[in-house]
GROMACS .gro file of N, CA and C in nm:
model
  507
    1MET      N    1   7.023   7.195  17.444
    1MET     CA    2   7.001   7.083  17.354
    1MET      C    3   7.066   6.956  17.407
    2PHE      N    4   7.191   6.970  17.454
    2PHE     CA    5   7.260   6.851  17.501
    2PHE      C    6   7.233   6.827  17.648
    3SER      N    7   7.181   6.712  17.677
    3SER     CA    8   7.166   6.670  17.815
    3SER      C    9   7.214   6.526  17.821
    4TYR      N   10   7.266   6.488  17.935
    4TYR     CA   11   7.315   6.353  17.945
    4TYR      C   12   7.201   6.256  17.958
    5ALA      N   13   7.205   6.156  17.875
    5ALA     CA   14   7.103   6.053  17.873
    5ALA      C   15   7.169   5.925  17.919
    6LEU      N   16   7.146   5.890  18.042
    6LEU     CA   17   7.210   5.772  18.097
    6LEU      C   18   7.120   5.650  18.081
    7VAL      N   19   7.180   5.543  18.042
    7VAL     CA   20   7.108   5.418  18.029
    7VAL      C   21   7.156   5.329  18.143
    8SER      N   22   7.098   5.350  18.258
    8SER     CA   23   7.143   5.273  18.373
    8SER      C   24   7.034   5.180  18.425
    9GLU      N   25   6.915   5.195  18.373
    9GLU     CA   26   6.805   5.112  18.421
    9GLU      C   27   6.802   4.982  18.342
   10GLU      N   28   6.805   4.872  18.415
   10GLU     CA   29   6.804   4.741  18.352
   10GLU      C   30   6.674   4.716  18.276
   11GLN      N   31   6.562   4.773  18.323
   11GLN     CA   32   6.434   4.743  18.262
   11GLN      C   33   6.405   4.827  18.137
   12GLU      N   34   6.494   4.915  18.099
   12GLU     CA   35   6.471   4.995  17.980
   12GLU      C   36   6.471   4.905  17.856
   13THR      N   37   6.368   4.918  17.778
   13THR     CA   38   6.359   4.842  17.653
   13THR      C   39   6.335   4.940  17.539
   14PRO      N   40   6.396   4.913  17.426
   14PRO     CA   41   6.379   5.003  17.313
   14PRO      C   42   6.237   4.996  17.257
   15ASP      N   43   6.190   5.107  17.207
   15ASP     CA   44   6.061   5.116  17.139
   15ASP      C   45   6.091   5.109  16.990
   16MET      N   46   6.102   4.987  16.940
   16MET     CA   47   6.149   4.966  16.804
   16MET      C   48   6.041   4.999  16.700
   17SER      N   49   6.085   5.068  16.595
   17SER     CA   50   5.999   5.098  16.482
   17SER      C   51   6.087   5.112  16.358
   18TRP      N   52   6.025   5.107  16.242
   18TRP     CA   53   6.100   5.122  16.118
   18TRP      C   54   6.127   5.269  16.092
   19LEU      N   55   6.255   5.302  16.076
   19LEU     CA   56   6.296   5.440  16.048
   19LEU      C   57   6.378   5.442  15.919
   20SER      N   58   6.366   5.550  15.847
   20SER     CA   59   6.449   5.570  15.730
   20SER      C   60   6.587   5.617  15.775
   21THR      N   61   6.689   5.582  15.699
   21THR     CA   62   6.822   5.634  15.729
   21THR      C   63   6.822   5.786  15.718
   22ASP      N   64   6.728   5.841  15.644
   22ASP     CA   65   6.716   5.988  15.636
   22ASP      C   66   6.694   6.049  15.774
   23TYR      N   67   6.626   5.978  15.863
   23TYR     CA   68   6.606   6.028  16.000
   23TYR      C   69   6.741   6.042  16.072
   24ILE      N   70   6.828   5.944  16.053
   24ILE     CA   71   6.960   5.951  16.115
   24ILE      C   72   7.040   6.065  16.055
   25PHE      N   73   7.029   6.083  15.925
   25PHE     CA   74   7.099   6.194  15.859
   25PHE      C   75   7.050   6.328  15.915
   26GLN      N   76   6.920   6.336  15.944
   26GLN     CA   77   6.864   6.458  16.004
   26GLN      C   78   6.924   6.481  16.143
   27CYS      N   79   6.934   6.376  16.223
   27CYS     CA   80   6.997   6.387  16.357
   27CYS      C   81   7.141   6.434  16.345
   28ILE      N   82   7.213   6.377  16.250
   28ILE     CA   83   7.353   6.416  16.230
   28ILE      C   84   7.360   6.564  16.193
   29GLN      N   85   7.276   6.606  16.100
   29GLN     CA   86   7.280   6.744  16.054
   29GLN      C   87   7.245   6.842  16.167
   30GLU      N   88   7.144   6.808  16.248
   30GLU     CA   89   7.107   6.895  16.360
   30GLU      C   90   7.222   6.909  16.459
   31ASN      N   91   7.290   6.799  16.488
   31ASN     CA   92   7.403   6.804  16.581
   31ASN      C   93   7.521   6.879  16.521
   32CYS      N   94   7.545   6.862  16.392
   32CYS     CA   95   7.653   6.936  16.325
   32CYS      C   96   7.622   7.086  16.325
   33ASP      N   97   7.496   7.121  16.301
   33ASP     CA   98   7.457   7.261  16.305
   33ASP      C   99   7.480   7.320  16.444
   34PHE      N  100   7.448   7.241  16.547
   34PHE     CA  101   7.462   7.288  16.684
   34PHE      C  102   7.609   7.313  16.721
   35ILE      N  103   7.696   7.217  16.686
   35ILE     CA  104   7.837   7.239  16.722
   35ILE      C  105   7.899   7.349  16.635
   36SER      N  106   7.844   7.372  16.517
   36SER     CA  107   7.891   7.483  16.433
   36SER      C  108   7.866   7.616  16.502
   37LEU      N  109   7.755   7.626  16.572
   37LEU     CA  110   7.725   7.748  16.648
   37LEU      C  111   7.830   7.771  16.758
   38ALA      N  112   7.893   7.664  16.805
   38ALA     CA  113   7.996   7.674  16.909
   38ALA      C  114   8.136   7.695  16.849
   39GLY      N  115   8.145   7.707  16.716
   39GLY     CA  116   8.273   7.736  16.654
   39GLY      C  117   8.342   7.621  16.585
   40PHE      N  118   8.280   7.504  16.582
   40PHE     CA  119   8.339   7.389  16.514
   40PHE      C  120   8.304   7.395  16.365
   41THR      N  121   8.390   7.336  16.284
   41THR     CA  122   8.356   7.315  16.144
   41THR      C  123   8.332   7.166  16.125
   42THR      N  124   8.247   7.135  16.029
   42THR     CA  125   8.215   6.995  16.005
   42THR      C  126   8.236   6.962  15.858
   43ASN      N  127   8.268   6.839  15.834
   43ASN     CA  128   8.284   6.785  15.699
   43ASN      C  129   8.199   6.659  15.696
   44VAL      N  130   8.083   6.668  15.633
   44VAL     CA  131   7.985   6.559  15.635
   44VAL      C  132   7.967   6.504  15.494
   45LYS      N  133   7.977   6.372  15.481
   45LYS     CA  134   7.948   6.305  15.354
   45LYS      C  135   7.850   6.193  15.382
   46ILE      N  136   7.734   6.206  15.320
   46ILE     CA  137   7.625   6.111  15.339
   46ILE      C  138   7.589   6.052  15.203
   47PRO      N  139   7.568   5.921  15.194
   47PRO     CA  140   7.538   5.861  15.064
   47PRO      C  141   7.401   5.902  15.012
   48GLU      N  142   7.386   5.894  14.882
   48GLU     CA  143   7.256   5.922  14.822
   48GLU      C  144   7.160   5.805  14.842
   49VAL      N  145   7.215   5.687  14.866
   49VAL     CA  146   7.133   5.568  14.887
   49VAL      C  147   7.073   5.573  15.026
   50THR      N  148   6.947   5.538  15.038
   50THR     CA  149   6.883   5.531  15.169
   50THR      C  150   6.831   5.390  15.193
   51GLY      N  151   6.795   5.367  15.316
   51GLY     CA  152   6.738   5.238  15.353
   51GLY      C  153   6.649   5.256  15.474
   52ILE      N  154   6.597   5.146  15.524
   52ILE     CA  155   6.517   5.151  15.645
   52ILE      C  156   6.579   5.057  15.748
   53LEU      N  157   6.565   5.095  15.875
   53LEU     CA  158   6.621   5.013  15.981
   53LEU      C  159   6.526   5.008  16.098
   54LEU      N  160   6.533   4.898  16.168
   54LEU     CA  161   6.452   4.878  16.286
   54LEU      C  162   6.530   4.932  16.405
   55SER      N  163   6.480   5.041  16.463
   55SER     CA  164   6.553   5.103  16.573
   55SER      C  165   6.458   5.186  16.658
   56ASP      N  166   6.513   5.243  16.763
   56ASP     CA  167   6.438   5.326  16.857
   56ASP      C  168   6.475   5.472  16.831
   57LYS      N  169   6.375   5.552  16.795
   57LYS     CA  170   6.397   5.692  16.758
   57LYS      C  171   6.461   5.771  16.873
   58THR      N  172   6.413   5.751  16.994
   58THR     CA  173   6.466   5.823  17.109
   58THR      C  174   6.612   5.785  17.133
   59MET      N  175   6.641   5.656  17.122
   59MET     CA  176   6.780   5.612  17.144
   59MET      C  177   6.873   5.666  17.036
   60ILE      N  178   6.826   5.672  16.913
   60ILE     CA  179   6.908   5.729  16.805
   60ILE      C  180   6.944   5.874  16.841
   61ASN      N  181   6.844   5.951  16.885
   61ASN     CA  182   6.871   6.089  16.927
   61ASN      C  183   6.971   6.095  17.041
   62ARG      N  184   6.954   6.008  17.140
   62ARG     CA  185   7.043   6.008  17.256
   62ARG      C  186   7.185   5.969  17.218
   63ILE      N  187   7.200   5.877  17.126
   63ILE     CA  188   7.333   5.835  17.080
   63ILE      C  189   7.407   5.954  17.021
   64PHE      N  190   7.343   6.024  16.930
   64PHE     CA  191   7.412   6.137  16.868
   64PHE      C  192   7.430   6.254  16.964
   65THR      N  193   7.337   6.270  17.057
   65THR     CA  194   7.353   6.373  17.160
   65THR      C  195   7.478   6.344  17.243
   66ASN      N  196   7.497   6.219  17.283
   66ASN     CA  197   7.616   6.181  17.361
   66ASN      C  198   7.744   6.204  17.281
   67LEU      N  199   7.747   6.159  17.157
   67LEU     CA  200   7.868   6.173  17.077
   67LEU      C  201   7.904   6.320  17.055
   68PHE      N  202   7.805   6.401  17.018
   68PHE     CA  203   7.836   6.541  16.989
   68PHE      C  204   7.858   6.623  17.116
   69SER      N  205   7.803   6.580  17.228
   69SER     CA  206   7.832   6.644  17.355
   69SER      C  207   7.980   6.625  17.390
   70ASN      N  208   8.032   6.505  17.364
   70ASN     CA  209   8.175   6.481  17.386
   70ASN      C  210   8.261   6.570  17.298
   71ILE      N  211   8.217   6.590  17.175
   71ILE     CA  212   8.293   6.677  17.084
   71ILE      C  213   8.295   6.820  17.139
   72LEU      N  214   8.181   6.867  17.188
   72LEU     CA  215   8.176   7.002  17.246
   72LEU      C  216   8.272   7.015  17.364
   73LYS      N  217   8.279   6.912  17.448
   73LYS     CA  218   8.363   6.918  17.567
   73LYS      C  219   8.511   6.901  17.539
   74TYR      N  220   8.543   6.805  17.454
   74TYR     CA  221   8.682   6.764  17.439
   74TYR      C  222   8.742   6.795  17.301
   75GLY      N  223   8.659   6.834  17.206
   75GLY     CA  224   8.706   6.851  17.069
   75GLY      C  225   8.787   6.977  17.046
   76ASP      N  226   8.873   6.969  16.947
   76ASP     CA  227   8.957   7.081  16.904
   76ASP      C  228   8.885   7.153  16.791
   77LYS      N  229   8.848   7.279  16.813
   77LYS     CA  230   8.774   7.356  16.714
   77LYS      C  231   8.859   7.387  16.590
   78GLY      N  232   8.989   7.372  16.600
   78GLY     CA  233   9.077   7.403  16.489
   78GLY      C  234   9.081   7.297  16.381
   79THR      N  235   9.023   7.182  16.408
   79THR     CA  236   9.022   7.071  16.313
   79THR      C  237   8.877   7.031  16.286
   80PRO      N  238   8.838   7.014  16.160
   80PRO     CA  239   8.699   6.978  16.130
   80PRO      C  240   8.657   6.845  16.193
   81VAL      N  241   8.532   6.839  16.233
   81VAL     CA  242   8.469   6.715  16.276
   81VAL      C  243   8.426   6.644  16.147
   82ILE      N  244   8.467   6.521  16.132
   82ILE     CA  245   8.437   6.447  16.009
   82ILE      C  246   8.330   6.343  16.037
   83VAL      N  247   8.224   6.346  15.956
   83VAL     CA  248   8.115   6.250  15.969
   83VAL      C  249   8.097   6.184  15.833
   84ARG      N  250   8.102   6.052  15.832
   84ARG     CA  251   8.083   5.975  15.710
   84ARG      C  252   7.979   5.868  15.737
   85SER      N  253   7.907   5.832  15.633
   85SER     CA  254   7.817   5.719  15.647
   85SER      C  255   7.815   5.641  15.517
   86SER      N  256   7.779   5.515  15.529
   86SER     CA  257   7.772   5.429  15.411
   86SER      C  258   7.671   5.318  15.436
   87ILE      N  259   7.621   5.266  15.326
   87ILE     CA  260   7.535   5.148  15.332
   87ILE      C  261   7.597   5.046  15.239
   88ARG      N  262   7.641   4.934  15.298
   88ARG     CA  263   7.702   4.826  15.221
   88ARG      C  264   7.659   4.693  15.282
   89LYS      N  265   7.619   4.602  15.195
   89LYS     CA  266   7.583   4.467  15.238
   89LYS      C  267   7.487   4.469  15.356
   90GLN      N  268   7.383   4.547  15.345
   90GLN     CA  269   7.279   4.560  15.448
   90GLN      C  270   7.333   4.605  15.584
   91ARG      N  271   7.442   4.680  15.581
   91ARG     CA  272   7.497   4.739  15.702
   91ARG      C  273   7.506   4.889  15.683
   92PHE      N  274   7.448   4.960  15.776
   92PHE     CA  275   7.453   5.105  15.775
   92PHE      C  276   7.558   5.146  15.877
   93THR      N  277   7.659   5.219  15.832
   93THR     CA  278   7.769   5.259  15.919
   93THR      C  279   7.780   5.411  15.922
   94VAL      N  280   7.796   5.465  16.041
   94VAL     CA  281   7.824   5.607  16.059
   94VAL      C  282   7.956   5.616  16.134
   95THR      N  283   8.046   5.700  16.084
   95THR     CA  284   8.175   5.723  16.147
   95THR      C  285   8.185   5.871  16.183
   96VAL      N  286   8.217   5.898  16.310
   96VAL     CA  287   8.236   6.035  16.357
   96VAL      C  288   8.377   6.044  16.412
   97SER      N  289   8.456   6.137  16.358
   97SER     CA  290   8.592   6.153  16.409
   97SER      C  291   8.622   6.300  16.433
   98ASN      N  292   8.702   6.324  16.534
   98ASN     CA  293   8.741   6.462  16.567
   98ASN      C  294   8.874   6.463  16.641
   99ALA      N  295   8.940   6.577  16.630
   99ALA     CA  296   9.063   6.598  16.705
   99ALA      C  297   9.028   6.633  16.849
  100ILE      N  298   9.118   6.602  16.940
  100ILE     CA  299   9.099   6.630  17.082
  100ILE      C  300   9.182   6.752  17.119
  101LYS      N  301   9.123   6.841  17.199
  101LYS     CA  302   9.198   6.958  17.248
  101LYS      C  303   9.322   6.909  17.323
  102GLN      N  304   9.430   6.980  17.305
  102GLN     CA  305   9.555   6.937  17.367
  102GLN      C  306   9.543   6.926  17.519
  103GLU      N  307   9.470   7.019  17.582
  103GLU     CA  308   9.458   7.014  17.729
  103GLU      C  309   9.377   6.893  17.778
  104HIS      N  310   9.305   6.826  17.686
  104HIS     CA  311   9.229   6.707  17.725
  104HIS      C  312   9.293   6.578  17.678
  105SER      N  313   9.405   6.588  17.611
  105SER     CA  314   9.466   6.468  17.553
  105SER      C  315   9.515   6.369  17.659
  106ASP      N  316   9.550   6.417  17.776
  106ASP     CA  317   9.599   6.329  17.882
  106ASP      C  318   9.496   6.304  17.992
  107VAL      N  319   9.379   6.363  17.977
  107VAL     CA  320   9.277   6.352  18.081
  107VAL      C  321   9.206   6.218  18.071
  108GLY      N  322   9.203   6.146  18.180
  108GLY     CA  323   9.129   6.021  18.184
  108GLY      C  324   8.980   6.050  18.190
  109SER      N  325   8.901   5.961  18.139
  109SER     CA  326   8.757   5.980  18.136
  109SER      C  327   8.689   5.853  18.181
  110SER      N  328   8.571   5.868  18.239
  110SER     CA  329   8.493   5.751  18.278
  110SER      C  330   8.426   5.687  18.157
  111ASN      N  331   8.421   5.761  18.046
  111ASN     CA  332   8.358   5.712  17.922
  111ASN      C  333   8.214   5.672  17.940
  112ILE      N  334   8.146   5.735  18.036
  112ILE     CA  335   8.007   5.697  18.061
  112ILE      C  336   7.918   5.721  17.939
  113GLY      N  337   7.944   5.830  17.866
  113GLY     CA  338   7.865   5.858  17.746
  113GLY      C  339   7.884   5.750  17.641
  114LEU      N  340   8.010   5.710  17.619
  114LEU     CA  341   8.038   5.606  17.520
  114LEU      C  342   7.985   5.469  17.565
  115ARG      N  343   7.990   5.443  17.693
  115ARG     CA  344   7.932   5.317  17.743
  115ARG      C  345   7.781   5.316  17.721
  116ASN      N  346   7.717   5.431  17.739
  116ASN     CA  347   7.573   5.439  17.714
  116ASN      C  348   7.542   5.422  17.566
  117VAL      N  349   7.624   5.481  17.480
  117VAL     CA  350   7.606   5.462  17.336
  117VAL      C  351   7.619   5.314  17.302
  118GLN      N  352   7.719   5.248  17.359
  118GLN     CA  353   7.739   5.105  17.337
  118GLN      C  354   7.615   5.026  17.378
  119ARG      N  355   7.564   5.055  17.493
  119ARG     CA  356   7.449   4.981  17.544
  119ARG      C  357   7.325   5.004  17.457
  120MET      N  358   7.301   5.129  17.417
  120MET     CA  359   7.185   5.157  17.332
  120MET      C  360   7.199   5.089  17.196
  121MET      N  361   7.319   5.090  17.139
  121MET     CA  362   7.339   5.023  17.010
  121MET      C  363   7.314   4.873  17.023
  122GLN      N  364   7.360   4.813  17.132
  122GLN     CA  365   7.337   4.671  17.154
  122GLN      C  366   7.188   4.640  17.168
  123MET      N  367   7.113   4.728  17.236
  123MET     CA  368   6.970   4.706  17.251
  123MET      C  369   6.897   4.711  17.118
  124MET      N  370   6.958   4.777  17.020
  124MET     CA  371   6.897   4.785  16.886
  124MET      C  372   6.967   4.689  16.789
  125ASP      N  373   7.039   4.589  16.843
  125ASP     CA  374   7.114   4.491  16.764
  125ASP      C  375   7.218   4.556  16.674
  126GLY      N  376   7.276   4.664  16.721
  126GLY     CA  377   7.382   4.732  16.647
  126GLY      C  378   7.514   4.719  16.720
  127GLN      N  379   7.615   4.785  16.666
  127GLN     CA  380   7.749   4.780  16.724
  127GLN      C  381   7.805   4.921  16.733
  128ARG      N  382   7.891   4.940  16.834
  128ARG     CA  383   7.967   5.064  16.848
  128ARG      C  384   8.111   5.025  16.871
  129LYS      N  385   8.197   5.083  16.791
  129LYS     CA  386   8.341   5.063  16.812
  129LYS      C  387   8.401   5.202  16.829
  130HIS      N  388   8.504   5.208  16.912
  130HIS     CA  389   8.563   5.337  16.942
  130HIS      C  390   8.714   5.322  16.945
  131HIS      N  391   8.781   5.419  16.884
  131HIS     CA  392   8.927   5.421  16.884
  131HIS      C  393   8.970   5.562  16.925
  132GLN      N  394   9.061   5.568  17.022
  132GLN     CA  395   9.106   5.699  17.067
  132GLN      C  396   9.256   5.699  17.087
  133THR      N  397   9.318   5.807  17.041
  133THR     CA  398   9.459   5.832  17.068
  133THR      C  399   9.464   5.963  17.147
  134ALA      N  400   9.584   6.009  17.177
  134ALA     CA  401   9.598   6.136  17.250
  134ALA      C  402   9.550   6.254  17.166
  135ARG      N  403   9.544   6.238  17.036
  135ARG     CA  404   9.509   6.351  16.948
  135ARG      C  405   9.374   6.339  16.878
  136GLU      N  406   9.317   6.218  16.873
  136GLU     CA  407   9.197   6.198  16.792
  136GLU      C  408   9.107   6.091  16.851
  137THR      N  409   8.978   6.105  16.825
  137THR     CA  410   8.882   6.002  16.863
  137THR      C  411   8.795   5.969  16.742
  138ILE      N  412   8.770   5.841  16.723
  138ILE     CA  413   8.686   5.793  16.611
  138ILE      C  414   8.585   5.695  16.668
  139THR      N  415   8.459   5.718  16.634
  139THR     CA  416   8.352   5.628  16.676
  139THR      C  417   8.282   5.573  16.552
  140PHE      N  418   8.264   5.442  16.551
  140PHE     CA  419   8.194   5.374  16.442
  140PHE      C  420   8.063   5.318  16.497
  141LEU      N  421   7.955   5.347  16.430
  141LEU     CA  422   7.825   5.291  16.465
  141LEU      C  423   7.778   5.206  16.347
  142ARG      N  424   7.729   5.087  16.374
  142ARG     CA  425   7.683   5.000  16.265
  142ARG      C  426   7.553   4.931  16.306
  143ILE      N  427   7.458   4.930  16.213
  143ILE     CA  428   7.330   4.865  16.238
  143ILE      C  429   7.279   4.805  16.108
  144GLN      N  430   7.204   4.697  16.119
  144GLN     CA  431   7.147   4.633  16.001
  144GLN      C  432   7.046   4.726  15.934
  145VAL      N  433   7.043   4.723  15.802
  145VAL     CA  434   6.953   4.809  15.726
  145VAL      C  435   6.889   4.726  15.614
  146GLN      N  436   6.768   4.761  15.581
  146GLN     CA  437   6.699   4.702  15.468
  146GLN      C  438   6.706   4.801  15.353
  147PRO      N  439   6.710   4.753  15.231
  147PRO     CA  440   6.710   4.848  15.119
  147PRO      C  441   6.583   4.932  15.120
  148SER      N  442   6.591   5.047  15.056
  148SER     CA  443   6.474   5.132  15.041
  148SER      C  444   6.364   5.053  14.972
  149PRO      N  445   6.237   5.069  15.013
  149PRO     CA  446   6.127   4.995  14.950
  149PRO      C  447   6.123   5.012  14.798
  150LEU      N  448   6.161   5.127  14.747
  150LEU     CA  449   6.160   5.147  14.602
  150LEU      C  450   6.265   5.060  14.534
  151LYS      N  451   6.374   5.033  14.603
  151LYS     CA  452   6.477   4.948  14.545
  151LYS      C  453   6.443   4.800  14.565
  152MET      N  454   6.361   4.769  14.666
  152MET     CA  455   6.327   4.631  14.695
  152MET      C  456   6.224   4.576  14.596
  153TYR      N  457   6.135   4.659  14.548
  153TYR     CA  458   6.023   4.611  14.470
  153TYR      C  459   6.007   4.686  14.337
  154PRO      N  460   6.113   4.704  14.259
  154PRO     CA  461   6.099   4.783  14.137
  154PRO      C  462   6.004   4.720  14.036
  155GLU      N  463   5.999   4.587  14.026
  155GLU     CA  464   5.911   4.522  13.928
  155GLU      C  465   5.764   4.544  13.961
  156SER      N  466   5.729   4.534  14.089
  156SER     CA  467   5.588   4.554  14.126
  156SER      C  468   5.546   4.698  14.102
  157LEU      N  469   5.639   4.793  14.117
  157LEU     CA  470   5.604   4.932  14.091
  157LEU      C  471   5.580   4.956  13.942
  158LYS      N  472   5.653   4.885  13.857
  158LYS     CA  473   5.631   4.900  13.714
  158LYS      C  474   5.490   4.856  13.677
  159LEU      N  475   5.440   4.754  13.742
  159LEU     CA  476   5.305   4.708  13.712
  159LEU      C  477   5.202   4.815  13.742
  160HIS      N  478   5.228   4.896  13.842
  160HIS     CA  479   5.131   4.997  13.882
  160HIS      C  480   5.156   5.132  13.817
  161PHE      N  481   5.278   5.156  13.773
  161PHE     CA  482   5.311   5.291  13.727
  161PHE      C  483   5.378   5.294  13.592
  162GLY      N  484   5.324   5.225  13.494
  162GLY     CA  485   5.375   5.257  13.363
  162GLY      C  486   5.416   5.144  13.272
  163SER      N  487   5.449   5.028  13.319
  163SER     CA  488   5.495   4.928  13.223
  163SER      C  489   5.381   4.880  13.135
  164HIS      N  490   5.257   4.892  13.180
  164HIS     CA  491   5.142   4.852  13.101
  164HIS      C  492   5.051   4.969  13.069
  165SER      N  493   5.109   5.087  13.057
  165SER     CA  494   5.027   5.204  13.034
  165SER      C  495   4.954   5.199  12.901
  166ASP      N  496   5.007   5.126  12.802
  166ASP     CA  497   4.940   5.114  12.674
  166ASP      C  498   4.807   5.040  12.687
  167ASP      N  499   4.799   4.948  12.784
  167ASP     CA  500   4.675   4.874  12.804
  167ASP      C  501   4.562   4.963  12.854
  168MET      N  502   4.598   5.073  12.915
  168MET     CA  503   4.497   5.161  12.974
  168MET      C  504   4.435   5.253  12.870
  169LEU      N  505   4.494   5.269  12.753
  169LEU     CA  506   4.443   5.362  12.652
  169LEU      C  507   4.326   5.311  12.577
   0.00000   0.00000   0.00000
């Protein structure tokens, strides 16, 4: 499942389309299920609110593949992987944090996977922030989101589905 997806070609351009945040939640769940098979535990909290965002489906998959591949390599199975997401002020944020195995706490890394995540997020007008200590790593992903269409147009839906139902009788 995990393969390294390098973004080294300058001419790569995202194939942007409108995706539901539910698609990202699905990617998160698939990756959490995969690392669970390797012995990790996960603690995932996803909001009930959804939205839509302009992004590249393949890049979204590659971003989470890179992040969870790092967890498989460097993560401590004794501590749960924590995944949180939120939608506030038209910003969709996903936070992934995990403990680092003690034998990898002093190991230097080229961070090529995280640099690729950074580049893909930038190509989709998003942001990636990363914080790492000897014991823990936290990655924040943020991208603009539009409210769910049902929340954007509640008045127009009433016109079609019930506010004038008496007129139809």
